[in-house]
Amino acid sequence: MSMTIGSIGGIPMYLFGSIAAVGILLGLMLTRWTTWLYDESFPFAVDVALWGIPLGLIFGRIGHVLRFWEFFADDPVKIMYFWEGGFSPYGAGIGFVAALFLCCKKEGESFWRWMDVMVPAVSLMLVLYAFSGFFLQMTVGMPLPLDIPNDDALAEYVEYSYRPSGFEGYEYFKPVALYQTGLMGIVFLLTIIMTIFQARGNIMNAGRLALMSIFLAALVRFGCGFFYLATKPGLHMGQIAALIVMTACAVLFIARRGVKKWSVYR
């Protein structure tokens, strides 16, 4: 599969970068709606994005490089080829949350309330990230037999150059990234529904909605990880990271139970 979709004035347009750009634009449009729901300032959300997007990209790239250092060790220049893809959603999340926290602290805004405001956009980005894993064949499931008995079976054809070492003889694999995209889409829809109730009725303490959405997204990532093509037994790094995120969200969710709803940093 080609990494580019064309060029403008001789400048190549990379597929992953295009998907990321669309995700950012859709996320800003969605945040415009959520700021209206919560009666908050959209310009403040734009300020957060101006800091959060570059920090998210930097931390996301760092997380990916650290995880697959053996790939970059021989040619460190490849670290800068971010337009070709290769980002850790966990690293990107850390960068974005750090930007949001610093912006809220500077302006005296409620960090947890703004987490609720912006989590629908984050959830949407996770859907697109999962889809990019399928579309770019970055996430490969277990191989299917060479003779698939049912022509209607859902399968993903993986080009030879994208097949993991030792599995070059297989053509079709379980489309685990497509399953993950669908499940992330369900989490996104639930987040939107809960956002409407939270913005209109303040049904729970600030921040708990965001924690619920992130917990469910991590749960999807952890569960789908069992269907990834793995060469080593046991949980892989992505699943371990998802467990850490789930645990942190559960602890913070319980801790948020006794916080006053209208405290400044709730």
mmCIF file of C-alpha atoms in Angstrom:
data_model
loop_
_atom_site.group_PDB
_atom_site.id
_atom_site.type_symbol
_atom_site.label_atom_id
_atom_site.label_comp_id
_atom_site.label_asym_id
_atom_site.label_seq_id
_atom_site.Cartn_x
_atom_site.Cartn_y
_atom_site.Cartn_z
ATOM 1 C CA MET A 1 0.000 0.000 0.000
ATOM 2 C CA SER A 2 1.349 3.410 -0.950
ATOM 3 C CA MET A 3 2.111 5.790 1.914
ATOM 4 C CA THR A 4 1.114 8.772 -0.249
ATOM 5 C CA ILE A 5 -2.176 9.758 -1.839
ATOM 6 C CA GLY A 6 -0.758 12.293 -4.267
ATOM 7 C CA SER A 7 1.160 15.546 -4.256
ATOM 8 C CA ILE A 8 0.517 19.277 -4.287
ATOM 9 C CA GLY A 9 3.091 21.382 -6.077
ATOM 10 C CA GLY A 10 5.529 18.493 -5.970
ATOM 11 C CA ILE A 11 5.087 18.066 -2.191
ATOM 12 C CA PRO A 12 3.893 14.523 -1.357
ATOM 13 C CA MET A 13 0.710 14.106 0.665
ATOM 14 C CA TYR A 14 1.219 11.246 3.124
ATOM 15 C CA LEU A 15 -1.773 9.088 3.939
ATOM 16 C CA PHE A 16 -1.234 8.962 7.702
ATOM 17 C CA GLY A 17 -0.671 12.705 7.879
ATOM 18 C CA SER A 18 -3.848 13.300 5.888
ATOM 19 C CA ILE A 19 -5.883 11.120 8.246
ATOM 20 C CA ALA A 20 -4.372 12.925 11.244
ATOM 21 C CA ALA A 21 -5.165 16.338 9.721
ATOM 22 C CA VAL A 22 -8.780 15.320 9.087
ATOM 23 C CA GLY A 23 -9.003 14.038 12.670
ATOM 24 C CA ILE A 24 -7.726 17.326 14.076
ATOM 25 C CA LEU A 25 -10.210 19.363 12.029
ATOM 26 C CA LEU A 26 -13.124 17.110 12.999
ATOM 27 C CA GLY A 27 -11.993 17.219 16.627
ATOM 28 C CA LEU A 28 -12.007 21.025 16.622
ATOM 29 C CA MET A 29 -15.452 21.084 15.037
ATOM 30 C CA LEU A 30 -16.748 18.666 17.649
ATOM 31 C CA THR A 31 -15.162 20.704 20.448
ATOM 32 C CA ARG A 32 -16.908 23.794 19.102
ATOM 33 C CA TRP A 33 -20.170 21.952 19.745
ATOM 34 C CA THR A 34 -19.199 20.687 23.211
ATOM 35 C CA THR A 35 -18.066 24.150 24.331
ATOM 36 C CA TRP A 36 -21.509 25.400 23.303
ATOM 37 C CA LEU A 37 -23.138 22.596 25.291
ATOM 38 C CA TYR A 38 -21.101 23.386 28.402
ATOM 39 C CA ASP A 39 -21.304 27.155 27.849
ATOM 40 C CA GLU A 40 -17.521 27.414 27.785
ATOM 41 C CA SER A 41 -15.095 29.448 25.693
ATOM 42 C CA PHE A 42 -14.163 27.925 22.346
ATOM 43 C CA PRO A 43 -11.124 30.246 21.947
ATOM 44 C CA PHE A 44 -9.729 28.669 25.124
ATOM 45 C CA ALA A 45 -10.168 25.234 23.508
ATOM 46 C CA VAL A 46 -8.271 26.511 20.458
ATOM 47 C CA ASP A 47 -5.443 27.673 22.733
ATOM 48 C CA VAL A 48 -5.323 24.203 24.283
ATOM 49 C CA ALA A 49 -5.218 22.656 20.815
ATOM 50 C CA LEU A 50 -2.359 24.936 19.731
ATOM 51 C CA TRP A 51 -0.300 23.541 22.608
ATOM 52 C CA GLY A 52 -1.811 20.069 22.831
ATOM 53 C CA ILE A 53 -1.459 19.049 19.182
ATOM 54 C CA PRO A 54 2.324 19.592 18.903
ATOM 55 C CA LEU A 55 2.953 18.182 22.390
ATOM 56 C CA GLY A 56 0.747 15.202 21.583
ATOM 57 C CA LEU A 57 2.633 14.561 18.346
ATOM 58 C CA ILE A 58 6.018 14.878 20.044
ATOM 59 C CA PHE A 59 5.164 12.653 23.010
ATOM 60 C CA GLY A 60 3.320 10.222 20.753
ATOM 61 C CA ARG A 61 6.360 9.899 18.517
ATOM 62 C CA ILE A 62 8.692 9.508 21.504
ATOM 63 C CA GLY A 63 6.519 6.700 22.875
ATOM 64 C CA HIS A 64 6.581 4.881 19.527
ATOM 65 C CA VAL A 65 10.336 5.276 19.121
ATOM 66 C CA LEU A 66 11.024 3.963 22.631
ATOM 67 C CA ARG A 67 8.806 0.945 22.039
ATOM 68 C CA PHE A 68 10.379 0.072 18.677
ATOM 69 C CA TRP A 69 13.876 1.376 19.286
ATOM 70 C CA GLU A 70 15.476 -1.585 17.484
ATOM 71 C CA PHE A 71 13.891 -0.312 14.267
ATOM 72 C CA PHE A 72 15.346 3.195 14.694
ATOM 73 C CA ALA A 73 18.696 2.297 16.275
ATOM 74 C CA ASP A 74 20.514 1.681 12.986
ATOM 75 C CA ASP A 75 19.127 4.805 11.317
ATOM 76 C CA PRO A 76 18.066 7.422 13.920
ATOM 77 C CA VAL A 77 17.156 9.848 11.130
ATOM 78 C CA LYS A 78 13.966 7.798 10.671
ATOM 79 C CA ILE A 79 12.783 9.187 13.998
ATOM 80 C CA MET A 80 11.991 12.424 12.166
ATOM 81 C CA TYR A 81 9.856 10.681 9.518
ATOM 82 C CA PHE A 82 6.698 11.308 11.551
ATOM 83 C CA TRP A 83 4.613 11.850 8.415
ATOM 84 C CA GLU A 84 4.946 8.138 7.646
ATOM 85 C CA GLY A 85 3.073 7.227 10.821
ATOM 86 C CA GLY A 86 4.193 5.592 14.019
ATOM 87 C CA PHE A 87 2.710 7.229 17.103
ATOM 88 C CA SER A 88 1.867 5.942 20.540
ATOM 89 C CA PRO A 89 -1.676 6.967 21.560
ATOM 90 C CA TYR A 90 -0.561 6.778 25.183
ATOM 91 C CA GLY A 91 2.315 9.193 24.613
ATOM 92 C CA ALA A 92 0.039 11.494 22.629
ATOM 93 C CA GLY A 93 -2.487 11.409 25.475
ATOM 94 C CA ILE A 94 0.173 12.381 28.001
ATOM 95 C CA GLY A 95 1.239 15.331 25.854
ATOM 96 C CA PHE A 96 -2.305 16.566 25.355
ATOM 97 C CA VAL A 97 -3.303 16.202 29.023
ATOM 98 C CA ALA A 98 -0.141 18.057 30.054
ATOM 99 C CA ALA A 99 -1.034 20.918 27.696
ATOM 100 C CA LEU A 100 -4.603 21.044 29.008
ATOM 101 C CA PHE A 101 -3.442 21.061 32.623
ATOM 102 C CA LEU A 102 -0.957 23.883 32.040
ATOM 103 C CA CYS A 103 -3.490 25.985 30.128
ATOM 104 C CA CYS A 104 -6.135 25.496 32.824
ATOM 105 C CA LYS A 105 -3.673 26.358 35.573
ATOM 106 C CA LYS A 106 -2.600 29.512 33.761
ATOM 107 C CA GLU A 107 -6.162 30.741 33.132
ATOM 108 C CA GLY A 108 -7.697 29.517 36.404
ATOM 109 C CA GLU A 109 -10.031 27.100 34.610
ATOM 110 C CA SER A 110 -11.313 23.763 35.872
ATOM 111 C CA PHE A 111 -9.034 21.050 34.533
ATOM 112 C CA TRP A 112 -11.556 18.257 35.138
ATOM 113 C CA ARG A 113 -14.458 20.171 33.611
ATOM 114 C CA TRP A 114 -12.392 20.788 30.491
ATOM 115 C CA MET A 115 -11.473 17.106 30.378
ATOM 116 C CA ASP A 116 -15.196 16.424 30.037
ATOM 117 C CA VAL A 117 -15.548 19.133 27.392
ATOM 118 C CA MET A 118 -12.745 17.757 25.233
ATOM 119 C CA VAL A 119 -13.072 14.001 25.728
ATOM 120 C CA PRO A 120 -15.532 13.566 22.808
ATOM 121 C CA ALA A 121 -12.853 14.918 20.454
ATOM 122 C CA VAL A 122 -10.277 12.616 22.036
ATOM 123 C CA SER A 123 -12.633 9.673 21.603
ATOM 124 C CA LEU A 124 -13.150 10.578 17.946
ATOM 125 C CA MET A 125 -9.384 10.740 17.413
ATOM 126 C CA LEU A 126 -9.047 7.232 18.841
ATOM 127 C CA VAL A 127 -11.609 5.967 16.334
ATOM 128 C CA LEU A 128 -9.623 7.476 13.468
ATOM 129 C CA TYR A 129 -6.352 6.166 14.905
ATOM 130 C CA ALA A 130 -7.773 2.646 15.043
ATOM 131 C CA PHE A 131 -9.052 3.027 11.481
ATOM 132 C CA SER A 132 -5.640 4.191 10.277
ATOM 133 C CA GLY A 133 -4.174 1.017 11.797
ATOM 134 C CA PHE A 134 -6.511 -0.990 9.573
ATOM 135 C CA PHE A 135 -6.236 1.147 6.470
ATOM 136 C CA LEU A 136 -2.439 1.372 6.590
ATOM 137 C CA GLN A 137 -2.080 -2.275 7.699
ATOM 138 C CA MET A 138 -0.128 -1.210 10.786
ATOM 139 C CA THR A 139 -2.129 -3.583 13.011
ATOM 140 C CA VAL A 140 -2.252 -7.192 11.865
ATOM 141 C CA GLY A 141 -4.430 -9.900 13.384
ATOM 142 C CA MET A 142 -3.892 -13.636 13.513
ATOM 143 C CA PRO A 143 -3.483 -15.310 10.106
ATOM 144 C CA LEU A 144 -6.398 -17.072 8.469
ATOM 145 C CA PRO A 145 -5.967 -20.424 6.687
ATOM 146 C CA LEU A 146 -4.874 -20.265 3.082
ATOM 147 C CA ASP A 147 -8.134 -21.920 2.040
ATOM 148 C CA ILE A 148 -10.910 -19.834 3.598
ATOM 149 C CA PRO A 149 -14.038 -22.027 3.425
ATOM 150 C CA ASN A 150 -16.504 -19.116 3.467
ATOM 151 C CA ASP A 151 -16.117 -16.517 0.725
ATOM 152 C CA ASP A 152 -18.121 -14.066 2.845
ATOM 153 C CA ALA A 153 -15.744 -14.340 5.808
ATOM 154 C CA LEU A 154 -14.474 -10.983 7.039
ATOM 155 C CA ALA A 155 -10.758 -10.952 6.307
ATOM 156 C CA GLU A 156 -7.987 -8.466 5.614
ATOM 157 C CA TYR A 157 -5.591 -8.954 2.749
ATOM 158 C CA VAL A 158 -2.145 -7.823 3.862
ATOM 159 C CA GLU A 159 0.421 -6.910 1.249
ATOM 160 C CA TYR A 160 3.597 -8.981 1.306
ATOM 161 C CA SER A 161 5.843 -6.177 2.555
ATOM 162 C CA TYR A 162 3.543 -5.607 5.554
ATOM 163 C CA ARG A 163 3.367 -9.240 6.653
ATOM 164 C CA PRO A 164 5.243 -10.010 9.883
ATOM 165 C CA SER A 165 8.393 -12.084 9.669
ATOM 166 C CA GLY A 166 7.582 -15.768 9.528
ATOM 167 C CA PHE A 167 4.072 -15.200 8.146
ATOM 168 C CA GLU A 168 4.950 -14.216 4.596
ATOM 169 C CA GLY A 169 3.145 -17.293 3.264
ATOM 170 C CA TYR A 170 -0.230 -16.099 4.513
ATOM 171 C CA GLU A 171 -2.337 -13.657 2.520
ATOM 172 C CA TYR A 172 -5.368 -13.045 4.729
ATOM 173 C CA PHE A 173 -5.464 -12.084 8.395
ATOM 174 C CA LYS A 174 -8.173 -11.342 10.938
ATOM 175 C CA PRO A 175 -9.112 -7.653 10.590
ATOM 176 C CA VAL A 176 -8.604 -6.919 14.278
ATOM 177 C CA ALA A 177 -8.020 -3.213 13.613
ATOM 178 C CA LEU A 178 -11.415 -3.044 11.926
ATOM 179 C CA TYR A 179 -13.041 -4.678 14.960
ATOM 180 C CA GLN A 180 -11.227 -2.196 17.175
ATOM 181 C CA THR A 181 -12.442 0.692 15.027
ATOM 182 C CA GLY A 182 -16.046 -0.450 15.409
ATOM 183 C CA LEU A 183 -15.753 -0.874 19.178
ATOM 184 C CA MET A 184 -14.056 2.507 19.516
ATOM 185 C CA GLY A 185 -16.946 3.924 17.506
ATOM 186 C CA ILE A 186 -19.390 2.532 20.073
ATOM 187 C CA VAL A 187 -17.353 4.137 22.870
ATOM 188 C CA PHE A 188 -17.476 7.414 20.944
ATOM 189 C CA LEU A 189 -21.270 7.262 20.605
ATOM 190 C CA LEU A 190 -21.655 6.493 24.321
ATOM 191 C CA THR A 191 -19.364 9.428 25.099
ATOM 192 C CA ILE A 192 -21.503 11.762 22.983
ATOM 193 C CA ILE A 193 -24.721 10.605 24.688
ATOM 194 C CA MET A 194 -23.220 10.975 28.168
ATOM 195 C CA THR A 195 -21.810 14.389 27.219
ATOM 196 C CA ILE A 196 -25.293 15.663 26.394
ATOM 197 C CA PHE A 197 -26.655 14.447 29.744
ATOM 198 C CA GLN A 198 -23.646 15.778 31.663
ATOM 199 C CA ALA A 199 -23.710 19.206 30.019
ATOM 200 C CA ARG A 200 -27.459 19.617 30.486
ATOM 201 C CA GLY A 201 -27.979 17.979 33.850
ATOM 202 C CA ASN A 202 -24.574 17.812 35.566
ATOM 203 C CA ILE A 203 -25.298 14.175 36.472
ATOM 204 C CA MET A 204 -21.859 13.448 37.939
ATOM 205 C CA ASN A 205 -18.792 15.196 39.293
ATOM 206 C CA ALA A 206 -16.597 16.843 36.695
ATOM 207 C CA GLY A 207 -13.994 14.583 35.176
ATOM 208 C CA ARG A 208 -15.806 11.315 35.750
ATOM 209 C CA LEU A 209 -17.252 11.309 32.238
ATOM 210 C CA ALA A 210 -13.783 11.710 30.739
ATOM 211 C CA LEU A 211 -12.424 8.957 32.974
ATOM 212 C CA MET A 212 -15.253 6.617 31.948
ATOM 213 C CA SER A 213 -14.649 7.247 28.243
ATOM 214 C CA ILE A 214 -10.894 6.747 28.511
ATOM 215 C CA PHE A 215 -11.382 3.605 30.618
ATOM 216 C CA LEU A 216 -13.683 2.082 27.986
ATOM 217 C CA ALA A 217 -11.283 2.960 25.167
ATOM 218 C CA ALA A 218 -8.414 1.324 27.070
ATOM 219 C CA LEU A 219 -10.620 -1.716 27.725
ATOM 220 C CA VAL A 220 -11.265 -2.060 23.978
ATOM 221 C CA ARG A 221 -7.532 -1.786 23.286
ATOM 222 C CA PHE A 222 -6.746 -4.385 25.940
ATOM 223 C CA GLY A 223 -9.365 -6.850 24.706
ATOM 224 C CA CYS A 224 -8.509 -6.519 21.025
ATOM 225 C CA GLY A 225 -4.861 -7.066 21.904
ATOM 226 C CA PHE A 226 -5.567 -10.764 22.393
ATOM 227 C CA PHE A 227 -6.295 -11.006 18.655
ATOM 228 C CA TYR A 228 -3.166 -9.196 17.514
ATOM 229 C CA LEU A 229 -0.512 -11.246 15.769
ATOM 230 C CA ALA A 230 2.108 -11.802 18.475
ATOM 231 C CA THR A 231 5.406 -13.645 18.317
ATOM 232 C CA LYS A 232 5.845 -13.857 22.097
ATOM 233 C CA PRO A 233 3.508 -15.367 24.704
ATOM 234 C CA GLY A 234 1.742 -13.272 27.343
ATOM 235 C CA LEU A 235 0.542 -9.684 27.313
ATOM 236 C CA HIS A 236 2.302 -7.311 24.948
ATOM 237 C CA MET A 237 3.309 -3.756 25.756
ATOM 238 C CA GLY A 238 0.129 -2.227 24.338
ATOM 239 C CA GLN A 239 -2.028 -4.363 26.618
ATOM 240 C CA ILE A 240 0.120 -3.593 29.659
ATOM 241 C CA ALA A 241 -0.160 0.128 28.936
ATOM 242 C CA ALA A 242 -3.928 -0.244 28.543
ATOM 243 C CA LEU A 243 -4.124 -1.965 31.936
ATOM 244 C CA ILE A 244 -2.184 0.891 33.525
ATOM 245 C CA VAL A 245 -4.565 3.435 31.973
ATOM 246 C CA MET A 246 -7.614 1.442 33.103
ATOM 247 C CA THR A 247 -6.294 1.197 36.668
ATOM 248 C CA ALA A 248 -5.480 4.914 36.817
ATOM 249 C CA CYS A 249 -8.930 5.842 35.475
ATOM 250 C CA ALA A 250 -10.682 3.552 37.979
ATOM 251 C CA VAL A 251 -8.741 5.004 40.918
ATOM 252 C CA LEU A 252 -9.356 8.594 39.834
ATOM 253 C CA PHE A 253 -13.028 7.873 39.113
ATOM 254 C CA ILE A 254 -13.515 6.682 42.701
ATOM 255 C CA ALA A 255 -11.506 9.623 44.033
ATOM 256 C CA ARG A 256 -13.685 12.093 42.103
ATOM 257 C CA ARG A 257 -16.812 10.806 43.866
ATOM 258 C CA GLY A 258 -16.418 13.005 46.930
ATOM 259 C CA VAL A 259 -15.276 16.188 45.176
ATOM 260 C CA LYS A 260 -17.558 19.206 45.257
ATOM 261 C CA LYS A 261 -19.143 19.729 41.860
ATOM 262 C CA TRP A 262 -18.490 23.440 41.674
ATOM 263 C CA SER A 263 -14.959 23.741 43.070
ATOM 264 C CA VAL A 264 -12.635 25.656 40.742
ATOM 265 C CA TYR A 265 -10.229 22.774 40.043
ATOM 266 C CA ARG A 266 -12.876 20.011 40.325
#
